[in-house]
Amino acid sequence: MTVYLVGGGPGDPGLITVRGAEVLARADVVVYDRLSVTSLLDLAPARAERISVGKAPGRASRPQAEINALLVERGRAGQEVVRLKGGDPFVFARGGEEVAALRAAGVTFEIVPGITSAVAVPAYAGVPVTHRGLASSFTIVTGQEGEAGLPVDWEAVARVGGTIAVLMGVAKREEIARRLMAGGLPADTPVAAVTWGTRPEQRTVRTTLGGLAGEPIESPAVMLVGAVARLELPWYESRPLFGRRVIVTRAREQASGLVERLHELGAATVELPVIEIGEPDDGGVALREAAGRVGEYDWVVFTSANAVVRFFAALGAVGSDTRALGGRRVAAIGPGTADALATAGVRADLVPERFVAEALLDAFPPGPGRVLLPRAAVARDALPAGLAGRGFTVDVVEAYRTIVGRPSSEALAAAATASAVTFTSSSTVTNYLAVAGDLPVPPVVACIGPITADTARAAGLTVDVVAAEHTIDGLVTALVETLGRAGPTPP
Ligand code: SAH
């Protein structure tokens, strides 16, 4: 078994390497620290042990010798161990010491390089570290010379010219600036200091060497000194939702699409999964029974992707498959549900133009006929009643139950300062109020459609956004219109 030294990249979870993600996915143990990208821990199996060795408020970090010993011990025990580091494991990360300890102990190891913050953080701030005519070298220097164990000759670094990227230098920026100037760099040399780069909290301060000491700069930051620091090619910080924090209330299994879209638009997200999907009260007996005699129906109607997934699982459980739907017609309430059907190999015969029960009813041909409607335990009666009104015999079968989720206290704390909350169904509204009712209501309340909005209003919320198209994309588009850069700035 192997100990992998994995560079997790500078913060954006997308910036881990393919190899890094691969070894994380089969880790027995992940050893991480403060600058590790904690969302990357989700790539490890749920059963994997996660050990923090980093500094946390009020707690010292573990001495390096202890970390080395831990890696050796776990490696020897035959576990797949991932030592996850921020950026690259060999750039100011003491990776060499850990590897030396593993080698001395005869433990097999692999080094998975990462994208270092020294390059990626400037890139996310729109500053190329080299540029034709501006910089023909690029020097990476630590401001914590003590930790490196060797003094830095700042005056000599100044004479090298080119771009200087200072890591771990915020606290000593006054001395660093003074010595670089003593080495010959003019006081008006451009400086860009980028804090929490590649993360939604990214902040760039533009100044000069002479002005650096007087600027408020927070750690961790990459400070870039040199002519390139004057270049401005912004993209990340100018995304429409950059700097906004948006609460996602969907069930964990369903949140990823919305979370991804929001990240791509620059928003930070807080996942507050207020819904969990559970077995129906009867353990799925009625659903399996209905799936077993689906051939008796003219229509099968799905009003959620969950119902689709549960129905096909039930079909498999009774020894059947999609062919049992041959000759039946299939309806989906919207594109998300239709996508879930397509994944199961079935094309929906009917998807209404607007994704609500009423529109589905309008699109339905007249009865008679038999309809199977597998769906959540608690749902609106509009659809079965409407279908009955059109002459159909409707069997409503409980496919799953939604239960109130229990978000972590960290997630609740992050939610308290959010700019917006998104609701994708009536039950997300109800459960959110049950779980987070004590939190201040975010300035913007966004709902996927009119039914969800009605539920929110009935619960006393002011609804600011109702998506014109009742899909995740529609919700995101509406949110950008209200919360985006062009829209009003929330408090
Ligand atoms: N191995 C890491 C560096 C670890 S030293 C790498 O290759 O990136 C820690 C320093 O890296 C911090 O003090 C800061 O200067 C820099 N750093 C790491 N991540 C950063 C981020 N997201 N934004 C700004 N600086 C970061």
Tab-separated table of N, CA, C and O in Angstrom, residues 29 46 54 56 112 132 265 279 321 414 449 481:
chain	number	residue	atom	x	y	z
A	29	VAL	N	-7.402	6.671	4.342
A	29	VAL	CA	-7.148	7.778	5.276
A	29	VAL	C	-6.764	9.013	4.466
A	29	VAL	O	-6.000	8.904	3.504
A	46	ALA	N	-16.876	7.701	1.775
A	46	ALA	CA	-17.474	8.114	3.047
A	46	ALA	C	-16.802	7.390	4.217
A	46	ALA	O	-16.645	7.952	5.302
A	54	GLY	N	-3.714	20.362	10.746
A	54	GLY	CA	-3.397	21.771	10.534
A	54	GLY	C	-3.765	22.642	11.706
A	54	GLY	O	-4.405	22.203	12.656
A	56	ALA	N	-5.832	25.156	13.684
A	56	ALA	CA	-7.210	25.619	13.736
A	56	ALA	C	-7.205	26.668	14.836
A	56	ALA	O	-6.328	26.655	15.691
A	112	VAL	N	2.069	13.292	-6.179
A	112	VAL	CA	1.144	13.814	-7.187
A	112	VAL	C	1.238	15.335	-7.147
A	112	VAL	O	0.678	15.977	-6.253
A	132	ARG	N	5.526	38.926	-22.322
A	132	ARG	CA	6.520	39.426	-23.273
A	132	ARG	C	6.817	40.894	-23.041
A	132	ARG	O	5.909	41.709	-22.977
A	265	LEU	N	-20.724	30.860	-12.067
A	265	LEU	CA	-21.077	32.274	-12.150
A	265	LEU	C	-20.372	33.084	-11.073
A	265	LEU	O	-20.600	34.282	-10.930
A	279	GLU	N	-36.918	6.036	2.433
A	279	GLU	CA	-37.823	4.968	2.000
A	279	GLU	C	-39.259	5.374	2.336
A	279	GLU	O	-39.501	6.021	3.348
A	321	ASP	N	-37.506	-4.904	-16.314
A	321	ASP	CA	-36.684	-3.790	-16.798
A	321	ASP	C	-37.518	-2.860	-17.670
A	321	ASP	O	-38.747	-2.992	-17.724
A	414	ALA	N	-22.616	29.660	8.121
A	414	ALA	CA	-22.318	30.285	6.826
A	414	ALA	C	-23.592	30.835	6.196
A	414	ALA	O	-23.581	31.870	5.528
A	449	GLY	N	-40.592	28.193	-8.999
A	449	GLY	CA	-41.866	28.340	-9.716
A	449	GLY	C	-42.956	28.883	-8.823
A	449	GLY	O	-42.744	29.142	-7.629
A	481	GLU	N	-30.327	37.875	-12.796
A	481	GLU	CA	-30.995	39.139	-13.110
A	481	GLU	C	-31.170	39.991	-11.863
A	481	GLU	O	-31.006	41.203	-11.891
